[in-house]
Each structure stands twice: as C-alpha cells, then as structure tokens.
Coordinates of C-alpha atoms and ligand atoms in Angstrom, one line a residue:
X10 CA 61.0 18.5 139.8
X11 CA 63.1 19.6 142.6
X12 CA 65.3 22.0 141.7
X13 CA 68.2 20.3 143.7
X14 CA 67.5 17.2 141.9
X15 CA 67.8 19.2 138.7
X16 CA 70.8 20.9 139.5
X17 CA 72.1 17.4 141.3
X18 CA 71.3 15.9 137.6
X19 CA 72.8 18.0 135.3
X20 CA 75.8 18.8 137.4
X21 CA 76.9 15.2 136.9
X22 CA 76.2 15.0 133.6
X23 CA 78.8 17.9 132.9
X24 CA 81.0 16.8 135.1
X25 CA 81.0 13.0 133.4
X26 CA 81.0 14.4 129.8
X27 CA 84.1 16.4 130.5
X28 CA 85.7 13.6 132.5
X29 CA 84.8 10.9 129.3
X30 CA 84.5 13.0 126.2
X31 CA 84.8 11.0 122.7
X32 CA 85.9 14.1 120.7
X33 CA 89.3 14.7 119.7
X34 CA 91.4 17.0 122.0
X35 CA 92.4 19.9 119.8
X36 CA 94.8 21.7 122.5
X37 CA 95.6 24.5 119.7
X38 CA 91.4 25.4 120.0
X39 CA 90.5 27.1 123.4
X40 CA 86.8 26.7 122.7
X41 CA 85.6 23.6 125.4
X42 CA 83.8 21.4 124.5
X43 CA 82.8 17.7 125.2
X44 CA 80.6 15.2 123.7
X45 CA 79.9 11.3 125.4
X46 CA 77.0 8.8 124.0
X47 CA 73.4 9.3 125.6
X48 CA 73.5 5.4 126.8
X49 CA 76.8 5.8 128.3
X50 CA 75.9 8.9 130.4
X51 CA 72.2 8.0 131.1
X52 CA 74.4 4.3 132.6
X53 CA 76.7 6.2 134.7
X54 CA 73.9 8.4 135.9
X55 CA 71.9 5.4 137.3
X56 CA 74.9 4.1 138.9
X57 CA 76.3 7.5 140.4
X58 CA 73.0 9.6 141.6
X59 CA 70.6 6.5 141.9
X60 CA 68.5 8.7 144.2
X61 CA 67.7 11.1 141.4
X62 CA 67.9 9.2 138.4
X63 CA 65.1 7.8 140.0
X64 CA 62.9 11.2 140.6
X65 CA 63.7 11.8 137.1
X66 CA 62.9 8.6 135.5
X67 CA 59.5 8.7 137.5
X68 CA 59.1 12.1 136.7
X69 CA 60.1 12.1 132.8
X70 CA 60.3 8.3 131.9
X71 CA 63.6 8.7 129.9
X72 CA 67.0 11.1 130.5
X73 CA 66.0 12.3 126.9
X74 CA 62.9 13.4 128.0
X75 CA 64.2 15.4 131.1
X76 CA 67.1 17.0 128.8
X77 CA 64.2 18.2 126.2
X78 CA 62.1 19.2 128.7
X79 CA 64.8 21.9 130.1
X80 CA 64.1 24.0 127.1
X81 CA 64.2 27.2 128.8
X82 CA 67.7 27.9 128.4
X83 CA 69.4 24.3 127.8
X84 CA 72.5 26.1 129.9
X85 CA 73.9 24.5 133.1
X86 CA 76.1 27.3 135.0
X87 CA 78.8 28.1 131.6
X88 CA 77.7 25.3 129.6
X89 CA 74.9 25.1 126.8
X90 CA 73.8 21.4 126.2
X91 CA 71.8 19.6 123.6
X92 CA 71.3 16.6 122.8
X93 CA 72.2 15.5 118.6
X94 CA 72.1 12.8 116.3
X95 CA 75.4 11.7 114.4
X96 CA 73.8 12.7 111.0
X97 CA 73.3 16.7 113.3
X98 CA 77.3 16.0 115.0
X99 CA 78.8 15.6 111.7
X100 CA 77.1 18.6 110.2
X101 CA 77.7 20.5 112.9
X102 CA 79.5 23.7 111.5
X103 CA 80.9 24.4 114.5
X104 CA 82.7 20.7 114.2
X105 CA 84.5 22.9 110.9
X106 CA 85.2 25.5 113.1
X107 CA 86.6 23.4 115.8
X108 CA 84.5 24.3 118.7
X109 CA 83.6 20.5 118.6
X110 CA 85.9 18.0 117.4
X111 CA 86.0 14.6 115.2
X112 CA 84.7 11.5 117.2
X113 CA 87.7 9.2 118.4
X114 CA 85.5 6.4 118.3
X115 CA 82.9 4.7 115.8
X116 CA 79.3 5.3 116.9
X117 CA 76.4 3.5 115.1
X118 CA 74.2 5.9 113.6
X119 CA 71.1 5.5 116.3
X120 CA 72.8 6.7 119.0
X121 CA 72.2 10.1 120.3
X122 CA 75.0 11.6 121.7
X123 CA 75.0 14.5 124.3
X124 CA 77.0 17.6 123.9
X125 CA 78.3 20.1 125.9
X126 CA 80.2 23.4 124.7
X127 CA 81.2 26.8 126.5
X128 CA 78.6 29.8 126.9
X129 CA 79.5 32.0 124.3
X130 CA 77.3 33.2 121.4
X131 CA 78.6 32.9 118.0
X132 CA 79.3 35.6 116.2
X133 CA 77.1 36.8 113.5
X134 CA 79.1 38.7 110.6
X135 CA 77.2 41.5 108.5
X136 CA 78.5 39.1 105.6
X137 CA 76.4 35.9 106.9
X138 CA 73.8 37.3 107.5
X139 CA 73.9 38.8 104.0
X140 CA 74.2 35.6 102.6
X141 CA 71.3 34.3 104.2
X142 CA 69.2 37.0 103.6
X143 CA 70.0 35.9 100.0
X144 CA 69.8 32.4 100.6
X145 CA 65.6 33.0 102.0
X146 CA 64.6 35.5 99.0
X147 CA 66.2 32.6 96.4
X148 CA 64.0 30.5 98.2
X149 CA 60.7 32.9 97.6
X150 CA 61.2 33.7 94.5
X151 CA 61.5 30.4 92.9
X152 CA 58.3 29.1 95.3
X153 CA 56.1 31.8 93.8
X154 CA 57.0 31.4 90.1
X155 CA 56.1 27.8 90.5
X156 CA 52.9 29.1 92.4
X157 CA 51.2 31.9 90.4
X158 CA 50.3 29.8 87.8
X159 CA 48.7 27.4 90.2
X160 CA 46.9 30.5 92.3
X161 CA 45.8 31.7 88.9
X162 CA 44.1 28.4 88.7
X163 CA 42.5 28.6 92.8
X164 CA 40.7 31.5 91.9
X165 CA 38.9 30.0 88.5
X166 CA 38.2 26.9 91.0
X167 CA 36.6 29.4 93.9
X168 CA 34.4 31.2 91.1
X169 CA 33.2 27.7 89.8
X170 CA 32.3 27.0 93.3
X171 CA 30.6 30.1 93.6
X172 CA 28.3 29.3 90.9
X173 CA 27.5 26.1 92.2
X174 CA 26.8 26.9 96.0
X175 CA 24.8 30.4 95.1
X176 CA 22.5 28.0 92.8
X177 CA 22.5 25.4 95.5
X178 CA 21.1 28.2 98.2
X179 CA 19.5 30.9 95.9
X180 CA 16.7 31.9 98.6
X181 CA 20.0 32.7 101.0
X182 CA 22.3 35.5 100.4
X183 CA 25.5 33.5 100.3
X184 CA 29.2 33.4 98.4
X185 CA 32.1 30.8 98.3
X186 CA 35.4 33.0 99.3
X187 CA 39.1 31.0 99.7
X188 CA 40.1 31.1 103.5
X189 CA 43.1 30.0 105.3
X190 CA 46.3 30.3 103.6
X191 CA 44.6 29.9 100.1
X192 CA 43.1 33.7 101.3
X193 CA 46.6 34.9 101.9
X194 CA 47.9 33.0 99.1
X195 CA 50.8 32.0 101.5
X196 CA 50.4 28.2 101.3
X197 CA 52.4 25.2 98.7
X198 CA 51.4 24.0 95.6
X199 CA 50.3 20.6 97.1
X200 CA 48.0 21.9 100.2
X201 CA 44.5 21.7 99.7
X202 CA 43.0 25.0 98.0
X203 CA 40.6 25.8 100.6
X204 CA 37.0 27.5 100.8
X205 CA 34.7 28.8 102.9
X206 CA 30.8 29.2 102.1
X207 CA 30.3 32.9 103.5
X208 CA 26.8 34.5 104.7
X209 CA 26.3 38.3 106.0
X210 CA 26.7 38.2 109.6
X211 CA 24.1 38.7 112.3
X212 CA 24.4 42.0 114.6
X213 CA 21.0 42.3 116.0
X214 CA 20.4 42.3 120.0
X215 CA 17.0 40.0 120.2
X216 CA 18.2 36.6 121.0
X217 CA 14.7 35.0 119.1
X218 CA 15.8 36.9 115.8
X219 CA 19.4 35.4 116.6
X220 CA 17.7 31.9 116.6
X221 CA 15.9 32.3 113.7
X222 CA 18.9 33.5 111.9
X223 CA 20.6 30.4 113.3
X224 CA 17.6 28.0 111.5
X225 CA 17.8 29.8 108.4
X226 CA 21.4 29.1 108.0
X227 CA 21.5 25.5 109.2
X228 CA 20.7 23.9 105.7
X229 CA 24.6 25.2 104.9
X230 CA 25.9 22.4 107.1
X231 CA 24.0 19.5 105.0
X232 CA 27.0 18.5 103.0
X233 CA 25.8 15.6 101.1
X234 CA 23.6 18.1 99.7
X235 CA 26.5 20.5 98.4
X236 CA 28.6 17.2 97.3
X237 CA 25.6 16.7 94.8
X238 CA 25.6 20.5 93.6
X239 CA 29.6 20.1 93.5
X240 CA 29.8 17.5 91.2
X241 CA 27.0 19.3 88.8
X242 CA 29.6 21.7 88.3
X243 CA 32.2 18.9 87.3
X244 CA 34.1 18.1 90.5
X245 CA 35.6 14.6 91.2
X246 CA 35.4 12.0 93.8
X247 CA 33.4 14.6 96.0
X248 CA 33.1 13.6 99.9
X249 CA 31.5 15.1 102.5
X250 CA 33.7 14.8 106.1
X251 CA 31.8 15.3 109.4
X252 CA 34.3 16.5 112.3
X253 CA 34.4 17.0 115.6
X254 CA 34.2 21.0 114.7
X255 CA 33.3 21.4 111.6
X256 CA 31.8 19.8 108.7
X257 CA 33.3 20.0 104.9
X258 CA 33.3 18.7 101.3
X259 CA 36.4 17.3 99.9
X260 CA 36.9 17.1 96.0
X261 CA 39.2 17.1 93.4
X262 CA 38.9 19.8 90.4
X263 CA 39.4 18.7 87.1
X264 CA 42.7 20.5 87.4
X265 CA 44.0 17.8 89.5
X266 CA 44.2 20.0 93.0
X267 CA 42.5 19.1 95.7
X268 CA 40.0 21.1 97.4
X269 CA 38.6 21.1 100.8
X270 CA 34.9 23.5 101.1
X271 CA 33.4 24.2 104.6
X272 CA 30.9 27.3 105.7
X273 CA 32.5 30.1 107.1
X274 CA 30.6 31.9 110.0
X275 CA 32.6 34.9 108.8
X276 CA 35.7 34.7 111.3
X277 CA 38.0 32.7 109.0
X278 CA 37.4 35.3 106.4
X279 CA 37.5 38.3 109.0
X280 CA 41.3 37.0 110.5
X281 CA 42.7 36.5 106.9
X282 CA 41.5 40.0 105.7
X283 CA 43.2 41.3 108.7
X284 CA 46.5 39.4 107.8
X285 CA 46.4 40.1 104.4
X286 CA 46.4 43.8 105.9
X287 CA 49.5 44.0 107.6
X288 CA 51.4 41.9 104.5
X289 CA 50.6 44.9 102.5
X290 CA 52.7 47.0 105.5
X291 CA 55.9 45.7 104.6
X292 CA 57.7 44.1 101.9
X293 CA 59.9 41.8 104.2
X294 CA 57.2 39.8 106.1
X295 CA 55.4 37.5 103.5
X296 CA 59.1 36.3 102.6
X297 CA 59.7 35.9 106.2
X298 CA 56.3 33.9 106.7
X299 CA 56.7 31.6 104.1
X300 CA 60.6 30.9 105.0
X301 CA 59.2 29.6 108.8
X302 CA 56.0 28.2 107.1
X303 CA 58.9 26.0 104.7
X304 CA 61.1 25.2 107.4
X305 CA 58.5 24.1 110.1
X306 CA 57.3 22.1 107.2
X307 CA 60.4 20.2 106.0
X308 CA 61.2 19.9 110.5
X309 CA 57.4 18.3 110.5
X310 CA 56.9 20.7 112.8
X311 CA 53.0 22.1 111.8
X312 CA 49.7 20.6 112.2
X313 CA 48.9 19.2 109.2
X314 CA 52.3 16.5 109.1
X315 CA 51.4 15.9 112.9
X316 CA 48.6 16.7 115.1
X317 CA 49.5 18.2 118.0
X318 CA 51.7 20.9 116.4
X319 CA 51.5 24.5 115.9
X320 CA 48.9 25.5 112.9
X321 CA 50.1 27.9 109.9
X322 CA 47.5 30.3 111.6
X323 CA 49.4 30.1 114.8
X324 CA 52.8 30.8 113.2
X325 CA 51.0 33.8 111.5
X326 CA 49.9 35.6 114.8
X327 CA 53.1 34.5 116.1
X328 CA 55.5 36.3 113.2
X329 CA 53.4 39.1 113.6
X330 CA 53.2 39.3 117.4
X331 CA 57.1 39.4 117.2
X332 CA 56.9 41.9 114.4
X333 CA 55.1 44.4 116.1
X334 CA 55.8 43.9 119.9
X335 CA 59.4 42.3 120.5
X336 CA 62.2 43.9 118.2
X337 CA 63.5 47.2 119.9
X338 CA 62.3 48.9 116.5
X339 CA 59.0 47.5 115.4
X340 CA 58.6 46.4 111.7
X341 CA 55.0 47.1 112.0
X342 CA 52.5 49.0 114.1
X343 CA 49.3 47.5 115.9
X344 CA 46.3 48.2 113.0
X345 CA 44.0 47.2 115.6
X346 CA 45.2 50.2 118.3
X347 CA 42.7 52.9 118.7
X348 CA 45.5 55.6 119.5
X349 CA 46.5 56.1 115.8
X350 CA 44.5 58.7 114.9
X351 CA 43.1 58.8 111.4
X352 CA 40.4 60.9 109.4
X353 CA 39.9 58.9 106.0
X354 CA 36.3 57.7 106.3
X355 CA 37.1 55.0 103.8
X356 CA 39.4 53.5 106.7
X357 CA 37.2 50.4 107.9
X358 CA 38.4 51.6 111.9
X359 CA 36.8 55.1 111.0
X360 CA 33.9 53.9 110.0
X361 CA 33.5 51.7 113.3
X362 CA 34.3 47.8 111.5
X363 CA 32.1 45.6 111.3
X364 CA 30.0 43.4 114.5
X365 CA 29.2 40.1 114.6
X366 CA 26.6 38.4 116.9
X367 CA 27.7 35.2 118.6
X368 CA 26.9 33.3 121.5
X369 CA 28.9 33.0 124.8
X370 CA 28.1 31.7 128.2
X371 CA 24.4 31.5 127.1
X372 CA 23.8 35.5 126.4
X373 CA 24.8 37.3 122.8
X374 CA 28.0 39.0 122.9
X375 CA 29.3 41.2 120.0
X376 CA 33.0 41.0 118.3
X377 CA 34.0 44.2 117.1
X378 CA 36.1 43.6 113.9
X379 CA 37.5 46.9 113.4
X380 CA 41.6 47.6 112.5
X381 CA 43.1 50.6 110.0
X382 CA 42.9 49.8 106.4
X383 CA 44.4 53.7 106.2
X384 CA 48.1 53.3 107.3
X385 CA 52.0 52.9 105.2
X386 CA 54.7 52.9 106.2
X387 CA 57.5 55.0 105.7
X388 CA 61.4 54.5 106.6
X389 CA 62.9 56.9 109.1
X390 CA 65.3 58.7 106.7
X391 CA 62.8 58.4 103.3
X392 CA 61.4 61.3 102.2
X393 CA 57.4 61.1 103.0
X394 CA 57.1 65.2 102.6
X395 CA 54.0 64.4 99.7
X396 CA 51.7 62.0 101.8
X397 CA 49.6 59.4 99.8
X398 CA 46.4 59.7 99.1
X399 CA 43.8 58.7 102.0
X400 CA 47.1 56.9 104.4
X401 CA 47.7 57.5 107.8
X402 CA 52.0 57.4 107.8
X403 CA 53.8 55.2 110.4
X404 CA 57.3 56.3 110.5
X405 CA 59.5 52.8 111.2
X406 CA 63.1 52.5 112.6
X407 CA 63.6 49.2 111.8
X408 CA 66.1 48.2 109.1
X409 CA 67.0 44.5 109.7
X410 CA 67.4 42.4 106.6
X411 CA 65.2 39.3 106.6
X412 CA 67.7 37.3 107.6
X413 CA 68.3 39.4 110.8
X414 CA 64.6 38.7 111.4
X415 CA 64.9 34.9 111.0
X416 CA 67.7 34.5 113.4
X417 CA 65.8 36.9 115.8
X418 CA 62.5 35.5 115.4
X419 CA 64.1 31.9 116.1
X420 CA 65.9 33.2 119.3
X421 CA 62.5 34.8 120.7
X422 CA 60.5 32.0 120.2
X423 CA 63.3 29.7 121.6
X424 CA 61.7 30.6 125.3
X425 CA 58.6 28.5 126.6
X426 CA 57.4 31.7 128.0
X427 CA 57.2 33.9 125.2
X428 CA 54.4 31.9 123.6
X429 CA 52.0 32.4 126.3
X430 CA 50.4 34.6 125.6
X431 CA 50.9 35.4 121.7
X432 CA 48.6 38.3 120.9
X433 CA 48.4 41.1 118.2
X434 CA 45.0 42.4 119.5
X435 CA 44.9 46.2 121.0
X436 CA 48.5 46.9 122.4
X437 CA 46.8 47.0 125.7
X438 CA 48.1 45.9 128.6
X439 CA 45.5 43.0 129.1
X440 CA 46.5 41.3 125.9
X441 CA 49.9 40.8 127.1
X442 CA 48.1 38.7 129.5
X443 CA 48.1 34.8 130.2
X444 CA 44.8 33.4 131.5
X445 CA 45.3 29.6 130.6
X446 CA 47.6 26.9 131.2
X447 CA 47.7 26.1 127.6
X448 CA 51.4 25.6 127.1
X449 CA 51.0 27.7 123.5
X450 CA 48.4 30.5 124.3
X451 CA 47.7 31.8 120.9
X452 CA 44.9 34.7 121.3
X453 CA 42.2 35.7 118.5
X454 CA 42.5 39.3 117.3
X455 CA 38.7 39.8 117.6
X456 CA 37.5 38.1 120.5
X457 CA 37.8 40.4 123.3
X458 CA 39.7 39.0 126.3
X459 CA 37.1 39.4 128.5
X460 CA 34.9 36.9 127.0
X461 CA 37.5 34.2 127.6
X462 CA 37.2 35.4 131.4
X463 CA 33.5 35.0 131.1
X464 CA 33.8 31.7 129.9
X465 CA 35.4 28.3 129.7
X466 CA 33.8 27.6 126.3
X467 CA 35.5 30.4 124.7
X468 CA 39.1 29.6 125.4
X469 CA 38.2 25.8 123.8
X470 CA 36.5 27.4 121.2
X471 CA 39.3 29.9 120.1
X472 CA 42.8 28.7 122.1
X473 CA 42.9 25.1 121.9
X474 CA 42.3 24.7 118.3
X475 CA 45.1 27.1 117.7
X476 CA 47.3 26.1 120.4
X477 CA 49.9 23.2 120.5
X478 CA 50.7 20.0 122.8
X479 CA 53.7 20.7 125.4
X480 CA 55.9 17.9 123.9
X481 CA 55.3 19.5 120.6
X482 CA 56.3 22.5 121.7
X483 CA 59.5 21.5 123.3
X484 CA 60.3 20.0 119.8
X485 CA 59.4 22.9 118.2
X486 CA 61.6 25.0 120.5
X487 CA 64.5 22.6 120.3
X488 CA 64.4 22.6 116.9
X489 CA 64.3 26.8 116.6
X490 CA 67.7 27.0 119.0
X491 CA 69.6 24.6 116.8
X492 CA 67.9 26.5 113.3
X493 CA 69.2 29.4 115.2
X494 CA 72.7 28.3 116.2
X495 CA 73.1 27.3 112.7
X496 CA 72.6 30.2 111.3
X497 CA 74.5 31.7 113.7
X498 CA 77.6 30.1 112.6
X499 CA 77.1 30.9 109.3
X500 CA 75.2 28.5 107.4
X501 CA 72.0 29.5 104.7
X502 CA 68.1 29.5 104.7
X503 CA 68.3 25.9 103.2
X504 CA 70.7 24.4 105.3
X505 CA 68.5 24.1 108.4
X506 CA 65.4 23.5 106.1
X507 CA 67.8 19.8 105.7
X508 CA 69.0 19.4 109.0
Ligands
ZN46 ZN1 42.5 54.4 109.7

C-alpha cells in the first residue's frame, strides 16, 4: 500500500485515540497513553478518511488486518501501537504501573481494543531479569524430571523397533534410529516418539549405480508391509499413512505412547546429530530451546497445533542462528566454518564428513556433511591453561543469563526481515543471503546454496517444508513483541506462556 495512505491511516487513528481515549486520566503519571475500542475507531475511520479506509479495506479486508500486518515496528512517529484483548488490557503490567490506565467504561469481553502509548523502552532491572532467569530453569527442571523416565522408555521402544525392521529387511543393511526432537530429546511427554528407518548413504558418481541403489531401497517405502512386522513385535492399532512427502507407520507401544516410524534418507538423522552438537557447546541453550518450544506451544504458535506455522526444526536453526550470528558476543561459534583450524583426526570436519548422493535438476549433486565434533568452549576469564583432551578451545565473551537471551531472542525475531534468511551454514557471506520470497526463509545446514540457485525443486524440497505462511508469521511476531514487552516490565517465564 501507498505509503501516504499508510501514514494518512495511522495518523488518524492516533490522533482519534488521543482525542476519545476510554482510560482513566491519571494527571499524577506523565507516561501517555490512550486506549479506544477497535469498532469505534475502525467507524470513525470510514467516516473521516473514506478515500483510504477504502485502499485499505481492499487491500487488507479488515482494519485488524492492516494494524497486524504493520509488524515491522508497530510505531507511528512517538507512538508504539497494538492491538489487545480485555483479558491482555487487564493483565497488562504496565496498567499496574500506570503507563495505561483502568477503563472508564464497560467493554464486553469480545471487543479488541487499540492502544496507543509513548516510545520509550521499559526498563529491564538486573533483578527481573534474575527472576526470570529463575522463573525458565523452574520451568526445565520440573519438564525433564517428568521426562527421563518417559525417554528411558523411547529408547527401549526404538530398540524393539530395531529388531523388528532389521528382521523385516535382513538382505539390506538397515537400522531404526529416533529423529526429530525424540533425537535431541527436546520434545513433551505427549508428542509422538518418532523414528526414522536409516540405510548407509550412497556417494558414488555413476548415475546407473545411483538407480540401482534407488530400486534396492524402494521396498522401505511399502508400509503395510512394516505395519505387519510392527505388530509381530507387539505394537497396537498399527497404520500405515501415505503423505504428500512421505510415507509412515503410526502405532501405539504397549507403553501407551504413541509412535510415528518413517525411512530416513539419512538427512533427518544428519541435521539432529549436528544439533545435538552444538547443545553439548553450552549449558544455557537446551533450557533456552525448550522455554520457546513451551511457549510457542501454549501461544499455538508451531506446526503441529496449526499448519501453517513455524516447525520445532525451524525454531531450532532459528535459536541457533541468533546464538551464533546476532548477539554482539556470540554464545557459540559456527561448527560448520572451515577457518577454525583443528588437528584431532577423530574430529568428523578433519576427517572430511561424510557425502551423500542425491539428485537435483536431473544430475547427482553431493552434500558435504562435515562440522567440528573437536571444539569447547571456554569463558573469557576461566582458566583453560590445561586443554582437554582432543578439543579445539573457543574462547566466548558472552555472559548473559538465559533470561537476557529470551528477551533478546524475542526482540530479534520481532522484525519480518530477520527471518529471511535464517542460516547457520558456513559464516559465509552467501548464507546471509535471501534468494526466495518465502516470507520465513529457513536454510538447510548441508545443502549448499548453490543448489537452490540451480534449482526450483530444491528450495520446495528443503524451504517450504520448513518455512511458515505470512499471516502466521505476523502472529508469531506479534505475539514475540508482546512476550517481549512483558518481560520487559517485569513479569516471569510463565506469565507470557498464559497470556
Ligand atoms: Zn575439528
């Protein structure tokens, strides 16, 4: 839209929310601020700017719409707006500390209402952020005591499978590993424990040899074949599900949990053993995942509550694209980078990682999976004089608490732009590139940027699956500022888990 239309817009909606506020005036507070109904401003608009309300309506169907769809900033000139419901007004903790004010009037509980308050970041005390810090490691602690008895449990269930799948295929060389976040053990008690049926990757040049490799693996797909070997083995109300991308089984173990099986071509696998890498690095960043994997979870705002969203593999690359590139002092270092030089040859980058045939744009193409499995980290000031066994030593800065991270990780992610693109590949410069219009451009850590160039295929392949939908996104950056502003202003871990 115009940008004079914008402008013309949201001029007159500050100017009316000033001019017809229903907060309280509290003339002893010099904070400004001003709240009116979204049905009596998006009324006055039609009747005062006809011309743009117009452009707008044709443009974004609803005032709502248009306000959400500003998520860049959400500032006009001094003022930040954003759009609440009641329940969010009256638990505003900025309404305790009078930067907005009690309602004068009764509103039903349906309406939205629009708010308006002055430019000026809250201030975050050493003590808050203390508190939350607390507040998130409360929170992980009590989730994994409920969950090691249950990942104790996972692992019996993959080794059972194991059994059945190598006795289903024992002419193929072939093993049942758990993938996704049952790999990284990062997922809740209720998701499904999922598996992947693995078999040694192909790294040949001869395209006939590739095709026969193909054929020879094709009888992994027939899952009404596996359902019967699955249920041999004592698994209940098996099912196989054909989808679009992939085929699975799903089951239930006599434990009760439910358990989703699908073949691997080895990239699943690959991308978790990679992860599971860099949560060795540090002690703060599987708290910090599973904090945003809880609260985009309770805030509905991941794949698996609605399609459409961001995945938990999208908010991994993303934590970790954050962690390493976008914090004046990194937590972490780029495993993947070729400059840190090490000389252990147990180091899977030393001993040139591992390639993987596939196809793209018709020819065979190689993915190099190589990263250091050789580095620690050490803080600035600790003493790292006797150097551990076979580690390469990466000195970090950094010393936020976690919930220094949170707050920062919600305030860099609170920018349409900074998730395209999202890459922890090589800290080259072409991985801080952008070469899609996806409005989330999340890129793999293996697949070398130039094949997306090369080919269309590719980016579906890899991108879309991981990306999200724009109006998901602008929910899922609305929903970061307000997490952010909350905890701004003082408020814990749980607190915008409930909002
Ligand atoms: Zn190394």
């Amino acid at each position: 839209m115009d940008f004079k239309v914008t402008d013309k817009l949201l001029s007159h909606c500050v100017v009316y929310t000033i001019n017809n506020t229903i907060a309280e005036r509290d003339k002893s507070n010099n904070k400004r601020s001003a709240v009116v109904t979204l049905k009596t401003l998006d009324e006055n608009l039609q009747q005062a700017v006809p011309t743009e309300y117009e452009i707008m309506m044709h443009q974004y169907s609803t005032l709502l719409e248009f306000l959400l769809s500003k998520n860049q900033s959400k500032k006009y000139k001094e003022w930040i707006y954003e759009v609440v419901t009641i329940n969010q007004y009256n638990q505003d903790s900025r309404r305790l500390k009078n930067s907005l004010t009690r309602l004068q009037t009764h509103i039903p509980f349906s309406e939205r209402l629009f708010i308006i308050y002055q430019n000026e970041a809250p201030e975050v005390t050493d003590c808050d952020v203390k508190l939350l810090t607390n507040s998130i490691l409360a929170y992980y602690k009590e989730a994994y005591l409920e969950l090691d008895e249950i990942y104790k449990t996972r692992r019996e269930i993959r080794n059972k499978v194991n059994i059945a799948i190598k006795r289903a295929f024992f002419e193929l060389d072939v093993s049942v590993e758990l993938v996704r976040s049952s790999h990284t053990e990062l997922d809740f008690a209720d998701d499904f424990v999922n598996m992947g049926i693995r078999f040694p990757p192909y790294n040949g040049t001869e395209a006939d040899d590739y095709a026969q490799y193909r054929k020879k693996h094709e009888r992994l797909y027939n899952n009404s074949y596996i359902s019967w070997y699955l249920e041999k083995v004592g698994m209940i109300d098996v099912h196989p599900e054909n989808q679009k991308f992939s085929k699975s089984c799903v089951f239930v173990d006599p434990s009760g949990l439910t358990c989703k099986l699908l073949v691997d071509d080895g990239m699943l696998f690959e991308r978790e053993e990679l992860f599971k890498e860099y949560l060795k690095l540090d002690e703060r960043i599987r708290p910090l995942i599973r904090a945003i994997f809880y609260f985009a979870t309770c805030q509905k705002l991941n794949k698996s509550a609605h399609d459409g969203f961001l995945t938990s593999y999208s908010y991994i690359v993303m934590i970790l694209y954050f962690l390493m590139k976008k914090l004046n002092y990194p937590v972490i270092p780029c495993i993947q980078d070729n400059s840190i030089t090490c000389n252990f040859p147990e180091c899977l980058h030393k001993n040139n990682g591992k390639t993987m045939t596939r196809v793209f744009a018709k020819k065979l193409r190689f993915i190099q999976v190589r990263y250091h499995t050789c580095v620690s980290i050490k803080k600035k000031d600790e003493s790292h004089e006797i150097a551990e066994d076979k580690k390469t030593i990466w000195i970090s800065e950094n010393t936020d608490d976690l919930g220094t991270l949170l707050i920062k990780f919600f305030d860099f992610y609170s920018t349409r732009k900074h998730f395209s693109p999202v890459s922890i590949s090589k800290a080259s410069n072409i991985s801080e590139r952008s070469f899609s219009n996806q409005p989330a451009e999340i890129q793999d850590p293996f697949i070398s940027i130039l094949y997306y160039l090369i080919t269309q295929v590719a980016v579906a392949d890899n991108i879309l699956r991981a990306g999200c939908k724009s109006y998901a996104l602008d929910i899922t950056i609305d929903k970061f500022i307000h997490a952010a502003n909350l905890l701004k202003s003082g408020h814990k871990f749980q607190d915008i888990c409930q909002i």
